[in-house]
Structures are given as C-alpha cells and as structure tokens.
mmCIF file of C-alpha atoms in Angstrom:
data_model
loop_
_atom_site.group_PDB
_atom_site.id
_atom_site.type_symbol
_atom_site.label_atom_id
_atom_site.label_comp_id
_atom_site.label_asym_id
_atom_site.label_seq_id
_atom_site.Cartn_x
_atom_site.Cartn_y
_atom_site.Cartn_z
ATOM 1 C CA UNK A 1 0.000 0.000 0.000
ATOM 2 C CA UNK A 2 1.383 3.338 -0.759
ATOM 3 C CA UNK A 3 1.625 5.995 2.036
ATOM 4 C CA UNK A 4 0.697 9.553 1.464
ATOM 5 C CA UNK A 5 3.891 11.709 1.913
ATOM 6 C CA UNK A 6 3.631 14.763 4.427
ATOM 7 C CA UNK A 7 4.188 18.124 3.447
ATOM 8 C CA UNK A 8 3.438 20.862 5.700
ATOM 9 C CA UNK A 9 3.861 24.887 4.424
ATOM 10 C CA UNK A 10 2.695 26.556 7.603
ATOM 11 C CA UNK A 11 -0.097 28.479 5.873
ATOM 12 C CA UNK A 12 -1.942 27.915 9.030
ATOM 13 C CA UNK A 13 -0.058 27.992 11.608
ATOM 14 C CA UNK A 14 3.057 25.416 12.839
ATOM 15 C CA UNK A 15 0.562 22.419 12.510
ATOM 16 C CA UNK A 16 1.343 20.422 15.087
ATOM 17 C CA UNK A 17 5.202 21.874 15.477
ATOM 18 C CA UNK A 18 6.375 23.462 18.667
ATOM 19 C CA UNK A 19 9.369 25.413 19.416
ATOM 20 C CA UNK A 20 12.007 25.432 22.357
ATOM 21 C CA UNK A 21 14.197 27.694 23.965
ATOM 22 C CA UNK A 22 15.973 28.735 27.234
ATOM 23 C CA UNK A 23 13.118 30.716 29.165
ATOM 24 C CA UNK A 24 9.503 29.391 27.945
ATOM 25 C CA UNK A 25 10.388 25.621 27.262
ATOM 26 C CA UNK A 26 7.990 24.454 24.959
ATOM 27 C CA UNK A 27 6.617 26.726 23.523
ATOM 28 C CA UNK A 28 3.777 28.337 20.484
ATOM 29 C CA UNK A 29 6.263 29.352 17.438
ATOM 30 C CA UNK A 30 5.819 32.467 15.761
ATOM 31 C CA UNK A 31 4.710 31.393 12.290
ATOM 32 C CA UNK A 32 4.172 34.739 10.169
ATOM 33 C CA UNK A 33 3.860 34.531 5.785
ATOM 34 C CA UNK A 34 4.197 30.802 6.449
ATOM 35 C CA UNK A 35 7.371 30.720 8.280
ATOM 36 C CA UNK A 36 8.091 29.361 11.036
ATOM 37 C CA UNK A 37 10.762 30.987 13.164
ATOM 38 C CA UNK A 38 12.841 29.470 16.144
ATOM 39 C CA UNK A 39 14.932 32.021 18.231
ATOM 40 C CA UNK A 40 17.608 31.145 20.893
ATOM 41 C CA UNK A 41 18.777 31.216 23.460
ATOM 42 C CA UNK A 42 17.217 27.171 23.324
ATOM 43 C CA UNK A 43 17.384 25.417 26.159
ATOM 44 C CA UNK A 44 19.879 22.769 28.226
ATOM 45 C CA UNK A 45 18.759 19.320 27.742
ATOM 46 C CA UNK A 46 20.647 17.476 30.728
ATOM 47 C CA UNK A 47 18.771 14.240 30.894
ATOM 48 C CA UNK A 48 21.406 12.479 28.512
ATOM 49 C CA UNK A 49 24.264 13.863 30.692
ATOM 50 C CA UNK A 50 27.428 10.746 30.662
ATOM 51 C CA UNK A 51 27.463 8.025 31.144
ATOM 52 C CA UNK A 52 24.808 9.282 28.386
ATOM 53 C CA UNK A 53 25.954 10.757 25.381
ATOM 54 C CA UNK A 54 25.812 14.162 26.407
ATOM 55 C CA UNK A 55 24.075 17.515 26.560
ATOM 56 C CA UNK A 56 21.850 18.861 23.938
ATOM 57 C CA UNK A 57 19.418 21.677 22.727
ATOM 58 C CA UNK A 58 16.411 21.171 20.759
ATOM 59 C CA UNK A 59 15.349 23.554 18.361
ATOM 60 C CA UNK A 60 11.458 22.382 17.252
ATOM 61 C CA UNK A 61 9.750 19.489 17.136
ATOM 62 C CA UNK A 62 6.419 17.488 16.631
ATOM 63 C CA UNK A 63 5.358 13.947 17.635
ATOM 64 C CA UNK A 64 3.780 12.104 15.044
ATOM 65 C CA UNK A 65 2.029 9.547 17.094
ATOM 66 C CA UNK A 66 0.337 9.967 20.925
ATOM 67 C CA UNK A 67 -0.855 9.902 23.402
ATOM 68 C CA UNK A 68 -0.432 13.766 23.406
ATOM 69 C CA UNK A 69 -0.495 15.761 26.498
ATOM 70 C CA UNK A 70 -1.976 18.806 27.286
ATOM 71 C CA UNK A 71 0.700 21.233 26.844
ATOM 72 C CA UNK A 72 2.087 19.753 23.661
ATOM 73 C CA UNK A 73 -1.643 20.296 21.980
ATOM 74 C CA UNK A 74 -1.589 23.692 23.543
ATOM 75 C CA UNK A 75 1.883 24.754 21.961
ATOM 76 C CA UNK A 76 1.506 22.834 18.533
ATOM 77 C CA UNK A 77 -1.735 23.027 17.956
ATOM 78 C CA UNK A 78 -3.681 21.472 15.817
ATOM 79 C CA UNK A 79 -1.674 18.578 14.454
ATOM 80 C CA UNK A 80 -2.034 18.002 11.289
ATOM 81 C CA UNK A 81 0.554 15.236 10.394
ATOM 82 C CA UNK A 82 -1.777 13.122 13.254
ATOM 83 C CA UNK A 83 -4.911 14.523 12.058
ATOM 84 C CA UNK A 84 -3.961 13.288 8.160
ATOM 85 C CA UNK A 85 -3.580 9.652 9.233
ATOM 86 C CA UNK A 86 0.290 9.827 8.050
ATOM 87 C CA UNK A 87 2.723 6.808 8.835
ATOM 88 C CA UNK A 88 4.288 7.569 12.135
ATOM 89 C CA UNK A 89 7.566 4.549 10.292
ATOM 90 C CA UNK A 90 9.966 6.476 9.502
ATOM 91 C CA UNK A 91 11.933 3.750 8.641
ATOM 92 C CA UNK A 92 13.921 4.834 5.726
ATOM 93 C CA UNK A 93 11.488 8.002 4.897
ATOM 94 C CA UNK A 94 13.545 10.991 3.613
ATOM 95 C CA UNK A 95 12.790 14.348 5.068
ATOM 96 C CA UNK A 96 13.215 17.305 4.221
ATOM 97 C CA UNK A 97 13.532 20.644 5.327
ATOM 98 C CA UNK A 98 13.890 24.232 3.771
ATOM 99 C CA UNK A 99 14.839 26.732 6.241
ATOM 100 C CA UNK A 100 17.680 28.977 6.780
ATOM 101 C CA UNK A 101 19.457 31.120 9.738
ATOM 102 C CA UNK A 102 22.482 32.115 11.550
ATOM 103 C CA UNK A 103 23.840 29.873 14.170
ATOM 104 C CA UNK A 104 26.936 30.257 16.350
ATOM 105 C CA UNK A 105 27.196 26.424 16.301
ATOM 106 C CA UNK A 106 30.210 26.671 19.184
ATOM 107 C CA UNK A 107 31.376 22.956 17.783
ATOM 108 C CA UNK A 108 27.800 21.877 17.221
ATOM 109 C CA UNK A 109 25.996 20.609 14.392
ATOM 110 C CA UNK A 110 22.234 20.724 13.450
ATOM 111 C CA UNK A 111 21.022 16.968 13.132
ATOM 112 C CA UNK A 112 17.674 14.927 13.474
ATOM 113 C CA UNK A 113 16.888 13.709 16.421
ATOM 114 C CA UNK A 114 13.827 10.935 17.148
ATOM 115 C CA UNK A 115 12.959 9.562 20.135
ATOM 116 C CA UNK A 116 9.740 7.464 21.222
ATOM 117 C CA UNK A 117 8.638 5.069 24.152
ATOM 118 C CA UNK A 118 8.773 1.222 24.393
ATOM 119 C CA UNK A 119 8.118 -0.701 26.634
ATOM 120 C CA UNK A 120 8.219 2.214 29.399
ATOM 121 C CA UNK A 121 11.829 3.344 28.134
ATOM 122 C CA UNK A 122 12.016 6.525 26.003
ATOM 123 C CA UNK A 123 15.117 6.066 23.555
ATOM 124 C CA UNK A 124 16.222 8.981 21.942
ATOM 125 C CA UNK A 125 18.687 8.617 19.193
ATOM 126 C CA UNK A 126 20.518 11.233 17.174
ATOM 127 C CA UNK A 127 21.294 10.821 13.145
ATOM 128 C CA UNK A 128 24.792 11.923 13.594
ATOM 129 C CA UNK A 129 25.557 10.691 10.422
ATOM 130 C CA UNK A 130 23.528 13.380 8.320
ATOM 131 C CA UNK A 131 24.419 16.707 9.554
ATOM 132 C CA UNK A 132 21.960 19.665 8.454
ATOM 133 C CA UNK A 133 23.423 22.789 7.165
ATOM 134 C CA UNK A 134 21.823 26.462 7.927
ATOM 135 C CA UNK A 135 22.619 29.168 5.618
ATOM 136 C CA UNK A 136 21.429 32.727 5.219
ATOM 137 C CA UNK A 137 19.886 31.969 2.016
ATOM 138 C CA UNK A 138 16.916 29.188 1.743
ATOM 139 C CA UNK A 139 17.627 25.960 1.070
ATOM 140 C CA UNK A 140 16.223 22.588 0.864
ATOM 141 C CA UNK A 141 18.379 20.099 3.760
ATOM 142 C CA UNK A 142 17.383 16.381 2.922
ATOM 143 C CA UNK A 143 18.120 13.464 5.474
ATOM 144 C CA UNK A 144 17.506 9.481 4.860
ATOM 145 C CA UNK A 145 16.415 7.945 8.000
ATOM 146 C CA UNK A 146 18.272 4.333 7.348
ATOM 147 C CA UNK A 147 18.668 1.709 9.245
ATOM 148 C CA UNK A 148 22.372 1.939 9.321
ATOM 149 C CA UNK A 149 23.924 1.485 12.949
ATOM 150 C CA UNK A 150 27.022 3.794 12.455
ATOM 151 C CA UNK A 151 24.712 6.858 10.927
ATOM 152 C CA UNK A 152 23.033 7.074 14.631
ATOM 153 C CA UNK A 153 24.078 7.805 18.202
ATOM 154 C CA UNK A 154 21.914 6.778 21.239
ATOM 155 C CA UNK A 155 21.463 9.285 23.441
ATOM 156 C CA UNK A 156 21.206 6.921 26.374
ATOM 157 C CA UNK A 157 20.382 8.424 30.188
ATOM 158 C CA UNK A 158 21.602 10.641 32.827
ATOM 159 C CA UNK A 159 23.064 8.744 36.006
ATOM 160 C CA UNK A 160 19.506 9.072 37.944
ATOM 161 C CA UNK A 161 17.301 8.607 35.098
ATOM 162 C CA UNK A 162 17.833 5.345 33.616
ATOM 163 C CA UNK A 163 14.365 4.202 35.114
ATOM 164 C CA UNK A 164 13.225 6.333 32.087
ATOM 165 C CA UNK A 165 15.658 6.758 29.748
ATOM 166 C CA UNK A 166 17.620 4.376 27.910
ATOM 167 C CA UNK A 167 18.399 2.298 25.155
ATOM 168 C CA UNK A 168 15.748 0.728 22.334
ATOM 169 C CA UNK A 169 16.900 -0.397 19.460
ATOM 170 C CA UNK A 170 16.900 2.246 16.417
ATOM 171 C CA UNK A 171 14.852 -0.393 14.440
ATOM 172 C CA UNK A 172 12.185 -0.375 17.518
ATOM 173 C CA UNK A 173 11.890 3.135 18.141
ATOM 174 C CA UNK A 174 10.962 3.947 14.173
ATOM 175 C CA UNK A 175 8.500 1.222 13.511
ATOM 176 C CA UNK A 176 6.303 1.063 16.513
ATOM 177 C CA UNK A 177 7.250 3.440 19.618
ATOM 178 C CA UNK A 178 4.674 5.051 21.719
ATOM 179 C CA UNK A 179 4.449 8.791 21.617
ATOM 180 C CA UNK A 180 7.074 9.114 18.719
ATOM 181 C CA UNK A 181 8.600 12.548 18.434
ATOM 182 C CA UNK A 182 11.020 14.119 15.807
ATOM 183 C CA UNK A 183 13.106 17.367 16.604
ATOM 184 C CA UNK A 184 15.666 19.045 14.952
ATOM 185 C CA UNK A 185 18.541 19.795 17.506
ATOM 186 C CA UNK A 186 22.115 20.527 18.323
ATOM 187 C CA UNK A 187 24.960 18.302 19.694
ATOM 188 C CA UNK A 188 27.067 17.931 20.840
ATOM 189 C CA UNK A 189 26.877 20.760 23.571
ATOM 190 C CA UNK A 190 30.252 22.317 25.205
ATOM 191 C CA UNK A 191 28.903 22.169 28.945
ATOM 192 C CA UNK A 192 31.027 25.028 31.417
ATOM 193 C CA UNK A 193 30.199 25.698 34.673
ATOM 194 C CA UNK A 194 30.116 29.350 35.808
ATOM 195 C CA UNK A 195 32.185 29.332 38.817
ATOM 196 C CA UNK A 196 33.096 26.068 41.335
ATOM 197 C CA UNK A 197 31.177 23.631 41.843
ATOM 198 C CA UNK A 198 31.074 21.204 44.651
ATOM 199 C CA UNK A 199 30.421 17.902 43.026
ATOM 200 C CA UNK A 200 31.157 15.689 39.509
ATOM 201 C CA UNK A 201 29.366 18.209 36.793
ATOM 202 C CA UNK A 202 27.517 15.577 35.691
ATOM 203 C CA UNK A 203 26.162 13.687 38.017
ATOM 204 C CA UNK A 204 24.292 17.756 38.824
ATOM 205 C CA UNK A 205 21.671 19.636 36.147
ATOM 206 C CA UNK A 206 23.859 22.179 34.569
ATOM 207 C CA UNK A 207 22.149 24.916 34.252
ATOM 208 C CA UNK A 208 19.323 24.361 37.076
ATOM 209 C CA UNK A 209 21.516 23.346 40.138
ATOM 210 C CA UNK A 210 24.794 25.733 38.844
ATOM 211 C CA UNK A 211 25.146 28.447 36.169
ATOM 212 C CA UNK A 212 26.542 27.502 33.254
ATOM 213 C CA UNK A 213 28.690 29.857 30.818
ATOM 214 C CA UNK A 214 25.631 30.629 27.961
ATOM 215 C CA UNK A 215 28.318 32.180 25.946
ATOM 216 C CA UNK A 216 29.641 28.683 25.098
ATOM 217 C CA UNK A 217 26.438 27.173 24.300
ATOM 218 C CA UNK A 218 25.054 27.932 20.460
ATOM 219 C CA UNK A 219 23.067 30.560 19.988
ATOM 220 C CA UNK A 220 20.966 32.054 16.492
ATOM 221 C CA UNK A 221 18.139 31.647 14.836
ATOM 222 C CA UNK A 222 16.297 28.891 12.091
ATOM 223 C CA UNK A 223 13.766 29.788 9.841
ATOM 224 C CA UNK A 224 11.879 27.035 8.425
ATOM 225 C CA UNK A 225 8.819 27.388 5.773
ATOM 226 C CA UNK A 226 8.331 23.869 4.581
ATOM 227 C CA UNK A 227 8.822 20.606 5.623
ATOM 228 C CA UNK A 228 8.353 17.085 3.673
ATOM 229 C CA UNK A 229 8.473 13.379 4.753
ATOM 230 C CA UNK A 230 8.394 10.916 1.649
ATOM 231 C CA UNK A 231 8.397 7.341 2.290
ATOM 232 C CA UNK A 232 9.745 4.628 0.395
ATOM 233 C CA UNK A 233 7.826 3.376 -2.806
ATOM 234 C CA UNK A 234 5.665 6.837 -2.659
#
C-alpha cells in the first residue's frame, strides 16, 4: 500500500510543530507569511548527561504519534501530520527541510533527532551521520532515515534517570514506539560551569543546580517554511 507523503507549508499555523528555547520551554512558534521561526537562546537538555551521550538543545519538534499531552496540543496546535492519518515509520522516509538562519554552532551541528517510548523506556537517538546545514539563504536540507547502525548515536540516560531513559533499538523506536517525536537539535553541547562547583558536573543539572557559561552554548536563529516526509515506494 502506498503511504501519502507529508508536506506541511505553515499556511496555518506550525501544525502540530512546537518550538524550544531557554526561558519558555515548549513553547507556540511564531509562524508569520508561512514561516516558522525558532529564536535562541534554546534550552539545556541534561537528561542524557554521561554516562549518556551528552548535553543537547532542541530547536522544534512534533510527535507524530500519541498519546499527546496537554501542553504539547496547547503549543503545537492542531496537528495536522496526526490529524492526516500519516505513517508515524519512519523507517527509511527521507525528510526534508527548507529553512535557513544564523547559528553560532560553538562545535555543534544541526542533526535529526527521534525519540519514542517502548516498553516504558524513552530512547532517543541522534542521526549523527547526516548533519543539516543552515545558511542565510533558503535551502532545501534532505536526510535518509536508514537503518544503518554507524549513521546514529543513542542518546542513552543521565546517572539518575535510567528508570526512564535508555536504550531501544533504532529499528524499535521507528516502527512502533509510543508517543514518537522528531526534533531538529544541536549536539554535541560544550557544557562550562560558571564558577566552582562542589560535586562531579555531571552527576548535577547544569544549568538548574549551577550556572553555566551561555556564551559557550550555540546561539541564532532557524527559519523554516516547509517541511516534507516521503516514504519509500511513494
């Protein structure tokens, strides 16, 4: 059976799409002429700390299958990837984005990340393999989301997290994860605390239990006024 591919313009809104950043968390976008913008400063994602893989920011995002909470219907709104009955297998889909920006990538790189729920774990896992370039001018920034092991990262768990957080095979997570969620995000993230600290960096939330230096961390802007997922034998 052939799926219908996804293509969203943002003539109405972000569609399902919800921004982050440093002071609101999730939050609505600001989608004006069918743009959708995303402004830093984005915020510290320490959950993945080591013996994870590491600290991260995520830009935007939208889960293609529930249950959805409250607040992510509240800053998406409506979702119309869930709402058009699209395949939430991404297995070797190829998606595509048109955007542009200005980052101060600070030894980051823009990359896809997807994450979902099985079996009470949430596995996160980064295509490391497929860096996304921004540049001032539009362009179209394609990605293949194959099953290759050395194209993807796990982003594994925090020290006190791994009741949540951990590791589901990439194979799992595409085809049939609960609550599956894409983003588009930086890492790897340069963590430096502001000052001493008393204790291993890690095993504390930088940012929420000590300052961190925010002149290290990336910082910018995306713009993004289309986005496409075509999957295989469309």
């Amino acid at each position: 059976m052939t799926k219908l591919n996804y293509v969203e313009h943002f003539e109405n809104g972000s569609g399902g799409w919800f921004g982050l950043d440093k002071h609101k968390g999730m939050y609505r976008p600001l989608t004006k002429n069918s743009v959708m913008c995303c402004i830093g400063p984005w915020g510290l994602d320490y959950d993945h700390a080591p013996p994870g893989a590491g600290y991260l920011q995520r830009i935007m995002g939208i889960y293609l299958k529930g249950p959805l909470t409250e607040s992510v219907r509240e800053m998406g709104g409506t979702n119309r990837f869930i709402e058009g009955g699209f395949s939430a297998n991404l297995t070797n889909a190829r998606l595509t984005f048109r955007l542009k920006g200005s980052i101060e990538f600070q030894g980051a790189n823009l990359f896809l990340l997807v994450q979902g729920i099985h079996r009470g774990i949430c596995s996160g896992w980064i295509l490391t393999g497929q860096p996304i370039a921004i540049t001032g001018d539009w362009s179209d920034q394609s990605v293949t989301v194959a099953l290759e092991p050395g194209q993807w990262k796990c982003l594994g768990s925090r020290h006190d997290r791994m009741d949540y957080y951990g590791v589901v095979d990439i194979k799992t997570i595409l085809s049939g994860a609960k609550c599956l969620n894409i983003h588009l995000g930086l890492f790897p993230i340069c963590v430096m605390p502001k000052g001493p600290i008393n204790d291993d960096m890690h095993l504390l939330r930088a940012g929420k239990d000590y300052p961190v230096w925010h002149t290290k961390l990336p910082d910018g802007y995306v713009m993004v006024d289309k986005v496409i997922i075509e999957y295989p034998g469309s």
